[in-house]
Amino acid sequence: ALIKNGLADRCVSVPVREATDADILLVHSEEYLEAVKKTPYMTLEDLKEFTLQYGDVYFHPNIYHCAKLAAGAALQLVDSVMTGKVRNGMALVRPPGHHSMSSAANGFCVFNNVAIAAQYAKQKYGLKRVLIVDWDVHHGQGVQYCFEDDPSVLYFSWHRYEHQKFWPQLRESDYDSVGKEKGAGFNINVPWNKVGMKNSDYLSVFCHVLLPVAYEFCPDLVLVCAGFDSAIGDPEGEMCASPDIFAHLTHLLMNLAGGKLCAVLEGGYNLTSLPQSVCQTVQTLLGDPAPRPANLDGPCESALESLHCVRSAHRQYWSCLKHAGIAVWPEPPKRVTPPIRAALVLPNGVACPDGCESFGASEDADPVIVNKLRYVAAASCLFVLPQGCSDASGFLQAVLGLLLPLGYEYDPSLVLLVRMPDSGVCDSVWQQLTGLLQGLAQGHTLVLMQEGEKERVAPTASALLGDAAPSLGQLHSPLPEDVEVLERLRHRLQGDWKLLQTTGEFTTAASHINITHNLTSMDLEKTISTM
C-alpha cells in the first residue's frame, strides 16, 4: 500500500539489524532468552510442547530470528530519530511485541519491541521521560508490567475490555490500575466496555486525557504501539473508527518531544483497513495535511463513562486533571501533497524564512501560486484565545480541552489565527497552538499579525511548515481561577458541542446562555470563542 500510494519513495529506508542479547535483556530475563534461543533447533513436537507453557502464541523455527529483527528494527528507528537522521518514523515489523512479558511470550509476541526500545533510548541517550501510546485494541499488559513502578515512562493504553470479558481478561487492565509505588499515575488504562467505538470516542480520550497529561509529563521521546486492530472492520477489535482518524491521532502527538516520534506496528488483522491506516499514519509523519475528520458526532455513553472514570482515577496525580470529576466503509479520500506549504505577505524589508513563498504587501499574488497554496478555503472558523489563561498551563488546558474538541466537531474549512501584539503568548506556546490547529481544515490556516510583530514571523513560519514546536517543559498546575473560567465555559457549551463532554451527566439548560455580551452559542453560525 505504501508503494502503491507513492509513500515508500518519500521515506528514508532504515537498515535493519538483529537485537543483541544485551538489548533483549533490557526487558526480558536471561532464562527466557536462553529458552527462546533453542527454538530454531527444536522438532515440531518440541515446538508444540514449548508453546503450551505460554498463552496465545505460536513458535516456528524462524521466529527467534524474526523476533530479533523486529526488536532490532525498533532500535534502529530510535537511533535514527535520536541522532537526527530522520525526524520521525514507523517500523513495520512482525512479530508484534506489546503482550510479551519479562519471562513469557504472549499474544503472538515474543520480545517486547517497544518496551526494549524505551529502555534502550533511556540507557543510550540518557532520556529522562518517555511516553508510550498504545492504540492497539488489546491491552499491552507486557508494557504495563515492565514500567508500572517506573515514573520515567508514561504508558497510555486504550483497549477493548468489556468489563474483563475480552482477552487478555486481566483485572489490571481496568482504569484503576494506575501504576505502583513511584510509578503511580504513570500507567493510564482506558477500557472500552462496548464494541463499536468511533472517531469521536478516540478523539475525546486524546483531548481530555492523553494530551493534557502528555504535555504535563513533557516526554523526550514518543513511542507508539501502533496496532490497527482498533480500526473499522477488524475481526478482533469490532470497532468503527475509520482509518483517517489515525492521521489525526498521529498529528496530535507530533508536537510532543520536539517531534521525535517512533511508531512500531503491533496488531491489525483486516487486510483493507490495516494498510489504509498505516498509510494515513505514514502520510501524516511525512508532514502532509490531515484529511477532514469524518463522522464526529460526540462520544457514546460507554466511552464517556470510561473517560470520566479514568480522569477521576488520575486526578490526584496530574494537575491538569484536578478539576475532573463486517462493516463496509468508504476508501479514505485522496490526500494532497501541496507544492507550496506556506506563503507569507510581508512588509518591505522583512526577510522571508526558508521554505516559504513571499508576496510583497502591495503586489498582486500570482494566481498560479495562489492555486497551489495549502492555505486557501471558502469558509472560516474563528478562534479567539481565552482571557482566562494566565500562563502556559492554563493556556494549554484551554487549547486541549476547549479549542481542539470544538474545532474538530465544527470541522471548519479554514482556521483564521490572529495574533495581537499584547497577547502575552510566548513563541513556544504560539508554535504549539499553530501546530495543533493545523490538524483542522486539512491544514488550511490563515495567520494575521501586525507589522510590529516582525520578530514572530520566523517562529510562525516554522510552525506552518510543519516543524515540531519547542517543548514547553514540565507544566505546573493551572491557576484555580483559570480552571474555573474554562470549566464554566465548557459546561455551558457542552449541550451543543458533544466533544466537550467528559461525563455522561451534563446540563443542557445552559447551552443557550450568552457566554459574553456579544456571543451566544447559536448566533454567528456557531463561531467559536474561548476567551
PDB file of C-alpha atoms in Angstrom, residues 36-193:
ATOM      1  CA  VAL A  36      13.794 -18.968  23.063  1.00  0.00           C
ATOM      2  CA  LYS A  37      17.303 -19.359  21.615  1.00  0.00           C
ATOM      3  CA  LYS A  38      16.771 -23.108  21.491  1.00  0.00           C
ATOM      4  CA  THR A  39      13.614 -22.973  19.371  1.00  0.00           C
ATOM      5  CA  PRO A  40      15.374 -22.984  15.942  1.00  0.00           C
ATOM      6  CA  TYR A  41      16.759 -26.426  16.747  1.00  0.00           C
ATOM      7  CA  MET A  42      13.539 -27.979  18.081  1.00  0.00           C
ATOM      8  CA  THR A  43      11.436 -30.561  16.298  1.00  0.00           C
ATOM      9  CA  LEU A  44       7.817 -29.775  15.500  1.00  0.00           C
ATOM     10  CA  GLU A  45       6.695 -31.764  18.529  1.00  0.00           C
ATOM     11  CA  ASP A  46       9.159 -29.958  20.774  1.00  0.00           C
ATOM     12  CA  LEU A  47       7.924 -26.602  19.483  1.00  0.00           C
ATOM     13  CA  LYS A  48       4.311 -27.552  20.210  1.00  0.00           C
ATOM     14  CA  GLU A  49       5.212 -28.568  23.745  1.00  0.00           C
ATOM     15  CA  PHE A  50       7.296 -25.409  24.241  1.00  0.00           C
ATOM     16  CA  THR A  51       4.401 -23.256  23.046  1.00  0.00           C
ATOM     17  CA  LEU A  52       1.964 -24.764  25.556  1.00  0.00           C
ATOM     18  CA  GLN A  53       3.669 -23.078  28.502  1.00  0.00           C
ATOM     19  CA  TYR A  54       2.721 -19.643  27.127  1.00  0.00           C
ATOM     20  CA  GLY A  55      -0.572 -18.012  26.202  1.00  0.00           C
ATOM     21  CA  ASP A  56      -1.872 -17.491  22.671  1.00  0.00           C
ATOM     22  CA  VAL A  57       1.444 -17.663  20.863  1.00  0.00           C
ATOM     23  CA  TYR A  58       2.967 -19.935  18.234  1.00  0.00           C
ATOM     24  CA  PHE A  59       6.634 -20.833  17.808  1.00  0.00           C
ATOM     25  CA  HIS A  60       8.270 -21.648  14.480  1.00  0.00           C
ATOM     26  CA  PRO A  61      11.920 -22.489  13.822  1.00  0.00           C
ATOM     27  CA  ASN A  62      12.401 -18.994  12.315  1.00  0.00           C
ATOM     28  CA  ILE A  63      10.542 -16.995  14.952  1.00  0.00           C
ATOM     29  CA  TYR A  64      13.616 -16.313  17.102  1.00  0.00           C
ATOM     30  CA  HIS A  65      15.384 -14.723  14.127  1.00  0.00           C
ATOM     31  CA  CYS A  66      12.277 -12.745  13.132  1.00  0.00           C
ATOM     32  CA  ALA A  67      11.715 -11.539  16.699  1.00  0.00           C
ATOM     33  CA  LYS A  68      15.315 -10.311  16.939  1.00  0.00           C
ATOM     34  CA  LEU A  69      14.861  -8.415  13.670  1.00  0.00           C
ATOM     35  CA  ALA A  70      11.598  -6.868  14.899  1.00  0.00           C
ATOM     36  CA  ALA A  71      13.160  -5.602  18.102  1.00  0.00           C
ATOM     37  CA  GLY A  72      16.309  -4.524  16.263  1.00  0.00           C
ATOM     38  CA  ALA A  73      14.263  -2.571  13.711  1.00  0.00           C
ATOM     39  CA  ALA A  74      12.618  -0.605  16.524  1.00  0.00           C
ATOM     40  CA  LEU A  75      16.064   0.195  17.959  1.00  0.00           C
ATOM     41  CA  GLN A  76      17.388   1.280  14.574  1.00  0.00           C
ATOM     42  CA  LEU A  77      14.436   3.640  14.249  1.00  0.00           C
ATOM     43  CA  VAL A  78      15.107   5.075  17.710  1.00  0.00           C
ATOM     44  CA  ASP A  79      18.761   5.641  16.764  1.00  0.00           C
ATOM     45  CA  SER A  80      17.789   7.377  13.522  1.00  0.00           C
ATOM     46  CA  VAL A  81      15.327   9.693  15.257  1.00  0.00           C
ATOM     47  CA  MET A  82      17.511  10.471  18.272  1.00  0.00           C
ATOM     48  CA  THR A  83      20.556  11.276  16.110  1.00  0.00           C
ATOM     49  CA  GLY A  84      18.511  13.488  13.793  1.00  0.00           C
ATOM     50  CA  LYS A  85      18.935  11.363  10.668  1.00  0.00           C
ATOM     51  CA  VAL A  86      15.148  11.361  10.356  1.00  0.00           C
ATOM     52  CA  ARG A  87      12.500  13.480  12.051  1.00  0.00           C
ATOM     53  CA  ASN A  88      10.209  10.567  12.903  1.00  0.00           C
ATOM     54  CA  GLY A  89       9.368   7.135  11.540  1.00  0.00           C
ATOM     55  CA  MET A  90       7.460   3.886  11.603  1.00  0.00           C
ATOM     56  CA  ALA A  91       8.812   0.355  11.978  1.00  0.00           C
ATOM     57  CA  LEU A  92       6.708  -2.192  10.078  1.00  0.00           C
ATOM     58  CA  VAL A  93       7.600  -5.343  11.992  1.00  0.00           C
ATOM     59  CA  ARG A  94       6.394  -8.823  12.788  1.00  0.00           C
ATOM     60  CA  PRO A  95       6.052 -10.425  15.256  1.00  0.00           C
ATOM     61  CA  PRO A  96       4.458  -7.697  17.374  1.00  0.00           C
ATOM     62  CA  GLY A  97       5.591  -7.170  20.931  1.00  0.00           C
ATOM     63  CA  HIS A  98       3.391  -5.374  23.461  1.00  0.00           C
ATOM     64  CA  HIS A  99       1.957  -8.525  25.114  1.00  0.00           C
ATOM     65  CA  SER A 100       5.327 -10.170  25.730  1.00  0.00           C
ATOM     66  CA  MET A 101       6.413 -10.184  29.374  1.00  0.00           C
ATOM     67  CA  SER A 102       9.766 -10.446  31.106  1.00  0.00           C
ATOM     68  CA  SER A 103       9.769 -14.229  31.184  1.00  0.00           C
ATOM     69  CA  ALA A 104       6.929 -15.211  28.872  1.00  0.00           C
ATOM     70  CA  ALA A 105       5.780 -14.977  25.283  1.00  0.00           C
ATOM     71  CA  ASN A 106       2.145 -13.990  24.938  1.00  0.00           C
ATOM     72  CA  GLY A 107      -0.436 -12.907  22.382  1.00  0.00           C
ATOM     73  CA  PHE A 108       1.644 -13.597  19.236  1.00  0.00           C
ATOM     74  CA  CYS A 109       4.504 -11.602  20.836  1.00  0.00           C
ATOM     75  CA  VAL A 110       7.985 -12.971  21.576  1.00  0.00           C
ATOM     76  CA  PHE A 111      10.089  -9.923  22.526  1.00  0.00           C
ATOM     77  CA  ASN A 112       8.537  -6.651  23.662  1.00  0.00           C
ATOM     78  CA  ASN A 113       9.752  -4.376  20.871  1.00  0.00           C
ATOM     79  CA  VAL A 114       8.516  -1.048  22.249  1.00  0.00           C
ATOM     80  CA  ALA A 115       9.491  -1.763  25.865  1.00  0.00           C
ATOM     81  CA  ILE A 116      13.004  -2.689  24.714  1.00  0.00           C
ATOM     82  CA  ALA A 117      13.120   0.492  22.622  1.00  0.00           C
ATOM     83  CA  ALA A 118      12.122   2.639  25.624  1.00  0.00           C
ATOM     84  CA  GLN A 119      14.765   1.110  27.891  1.00  0.00           C
ATOM     85  CA  TYR A 120      17.363   1.350  25.119  1.00  0.00           C
ATOM     86  CA  ALA A 121      16.593   5.034  24.497  1.00  0.00           C
ATOM     87  CA  LYS A 122      16.849   5.846  28.183  1.00  0.00           C
ATOM     88  CA  GLN A 123      20.127   3.982  28.566  1.00  0.00           C
ATOM     89  CA  LYS A 124      21.885   5.092  25.367  1.00  0.00           C
ATOM     90  CA  TYR A 125      20.665   8.682  25.120  1.00  0.00           C
ATOM     91  CA  GLY A 126      20.074   9.494  28.771  1.00  0.00           C
ATOM     92  CA  LEU A 127      16.396  10.298  28.276  1.00  0.00           C
ATOM     93  CA  LYS A 128      14.538  11.257  31.414  1.00  0.00           C
ATOM     94  CA  ARG A 129      10.964  10.771  30.218  1.00  0.00           C
ATOM     95  CA  VAL A 130       9.491   8.500  27.536  1.00  0.00           C
ATOM     96  CA  LEU A 131       5.818   8.432  26.519  1.00  0.00           C
ATOM     97  CA  ILE A 132       4.368   5.178  25.153  1.00  0.00           C
ATOM     98  CA  VAL A 133       0.972   5.478  23.432  1.00  0.00           C
ATOM     99  CA  ASP A 134      -0.702   2.131  22.755  1.00  0.00           C
ATOM    100  CA  TRP A 135      -3.709   2.467  20.444  1.00  0.00           C
ATOM    101  CA  ASP A 136      -3.908  -1.265  19.687  1.00  0.00           C
ATOM    102  CA  VAL A 137      -7.327  -2.697  20.565  1.00  0.00           C
ATOM    103  CA  HIS A 138      -5.767  -5.143  23.056  1.00  0.00           C
ATOM    104  CA  HIS A 139      -4.192  -4.128  26.328  1.00  0.00           C
ATOM    105  CA  GLY A 140      -0.391  -4.223  26.165  1.00  0.00           C
ATOM    106  CA  GLN A 141      -0.002  -5.835  29.552  1.00  0.00           C
ATOM    107  CA  GLY A 142       3.637  -6.643  28.854  1.00  0.00           C
ATOM    108  CA  VAL A 143       4.468  -2.949  28.552  1.00  0.00           C
ATOM    109  CA  GLN A 144       2.438  -2.141  31.662  1.00  0.00           C
ATOM    110  CA  TYR A 145       4.205  -4.785  33.765  1.00  0.00           C
ATOM    111  CA  CYS A 146       7.590  -3.542  32.586  1.00  0.00           C
ATOM    112  CA  PHE A 147       7.070   0.065  33.640  1.00  0.00           C
ATOM    113  CA  GLU A 148       4.303   0.094  36.258  1.00  0.00           C
ATOM    114  CA  ASP A 149       6.700   1.228  39.010  1.00  0.00           C
ATOM    115  CA  ASP A 150       8.814   3.495  36.783  1.00  0.00           C
ATOM    116  CA  PRO A 151       7.946   7.228  36.740  1.00  0.00           C
ATOM    117  CA  SER A 152      10.285   7.857  33.799  1.00  0.00           C
ATOM    118  CA  VAL A 153       7.891   6.069  31.412  1.00  0.00           C
ATOM    119  CA  LEU A 154       4.282   7.159  30.951  1.00  0.00           C
ATOM    120  CA  TYR A 155       2.262   4.303  29.443  1.00  0.00           C
ATOM    121  CA  PHE A 156      -1.150   5.012  27.929  1.00  0.00           C
ATOM    122  CA  SER A 157      -3.364   2.264  26.530  1.00  0.00           C
ATOM    123  CA  TRP A 158      -6.920   2.128  25.334  1.00  0.00           C
ATOM    124  CA  HIS A 159      -8.271  -1.346  24.735  1.00  0.00           C
ATOM    125  CA  ARG A 160     -11.370  -3.437  24.330  1.00  0.00           C
ATOM    126  CA  TYR A 161     -12.186  -4.686  27.822  1.00  0.00           C
ATOM    127  CA  GLU A 162     -15.938  -5.312  28.186  1.00  0.00           C
ATOM    128  CA  HIS A 163     -15.681  -5.431  31.959  1.00  0.00           C
ATOM    129  CA  GLN A 164     -12.884  -8.032  31.851  1.00  0.00           C
ATOM    130  CA  LYS A 165     -14.663 -10.337  29.377  1.00  0.00           C
ATOM    131  CA  PHE A 166     -12.322  -9.618  26.463  1.00  0.00           C
ATOM    132  CA  TRP A 167      -8.796 -11.005  26.099  1.00  0.00           C
ATOM    133  CA  PRO A 168      -6.455 -10.862  27.966  1.00  0.00           C
ATOM    134  CA  GLN A 169      -9.194 -10.648  30.633  1.00  0.00           C
ATOM    135  CA  LEU A 170      -6.990  -9.097  33.291  1.00  0.00           C
ATOM    136  CA  ARG A 171      -8.221  -7.175  36.310  1.00  0.00           C
ATOM    137  CA  GLU A 172      -5.197  -4.905  35.970  1.00  0.00           C
ATOM    138  CA  SER A 173      -6.337  -3.735  32.531  1.00  0.00           C
ATOM    139  CA  ASP A 174      -9.060  -1.605  34.114  1.00  0.00           C
ATOM    140  CA  TYR A 175      -8.952   2.160  34.622  1.00  0.00           C
ATOM    141  CA  ASP A 176      -7.984   1.958  38.299  1.00  0.00           C
ATOM    142  CA  SER A 177      -4.647   0.237  37.611  1.00  0.00           C
ATOM    143  CA  VAL A 178      -2.625   3.443  37.690  1.00  0.00           C
ATOM    144  CA  GLY A 179       0.865   2.101  38.437  1.00  0.00           C
ATOM    145  CA  LYS A 180       2.704   1.124  41.594  1.00  0.00           C
ATOM    146  CA  GLU A 181       4.884   2.894  44.145  1.00  0.00           C
ATOM    147  CA  LYS A 182       6.867   5.675  42.434  1.00  0.00           C
ATOM    148  CA  GLY A 183       5.127   4.814  39.170  1.00  0.00           C
ATOM    149  CA  ALA A 184       1.646   5.591  40.499  1.00  0.00           C
ATOM    150  CA  GLY A 185      -0.115   7.811  37.994  1.00  0.00           C
ATOM    151  CA  PHE A 186       2.185   6.870  35.127  1.00  0.00           C
ATOM    152  CA  ASN A 187       0.022   3.994  33.862  1.00  0.00           C
ATOM    153  CA  ILE A 188      -3.196   5.102  32.144  1.00  0.00           C
ATOM    154  CA  ASN A 189      -5.704   2.470  31.029  1.00  0.00           C
ATOM    155  CA  VAL A 190      -8.832   3.457  29.101  1.00  0.00           C
ATOM    156  CA  PRO A 191     -11.101   0.384  28.943  1.00  0.00           C
ATOM    157  CA  TRP A 192     -13.617   0.160  26.113  1.00  0.00           C
ATOM    158  CA  ASN A 193     -16.534  -1.676  27.694  1.00  0.00           C
TER     159      ASN A 193
END
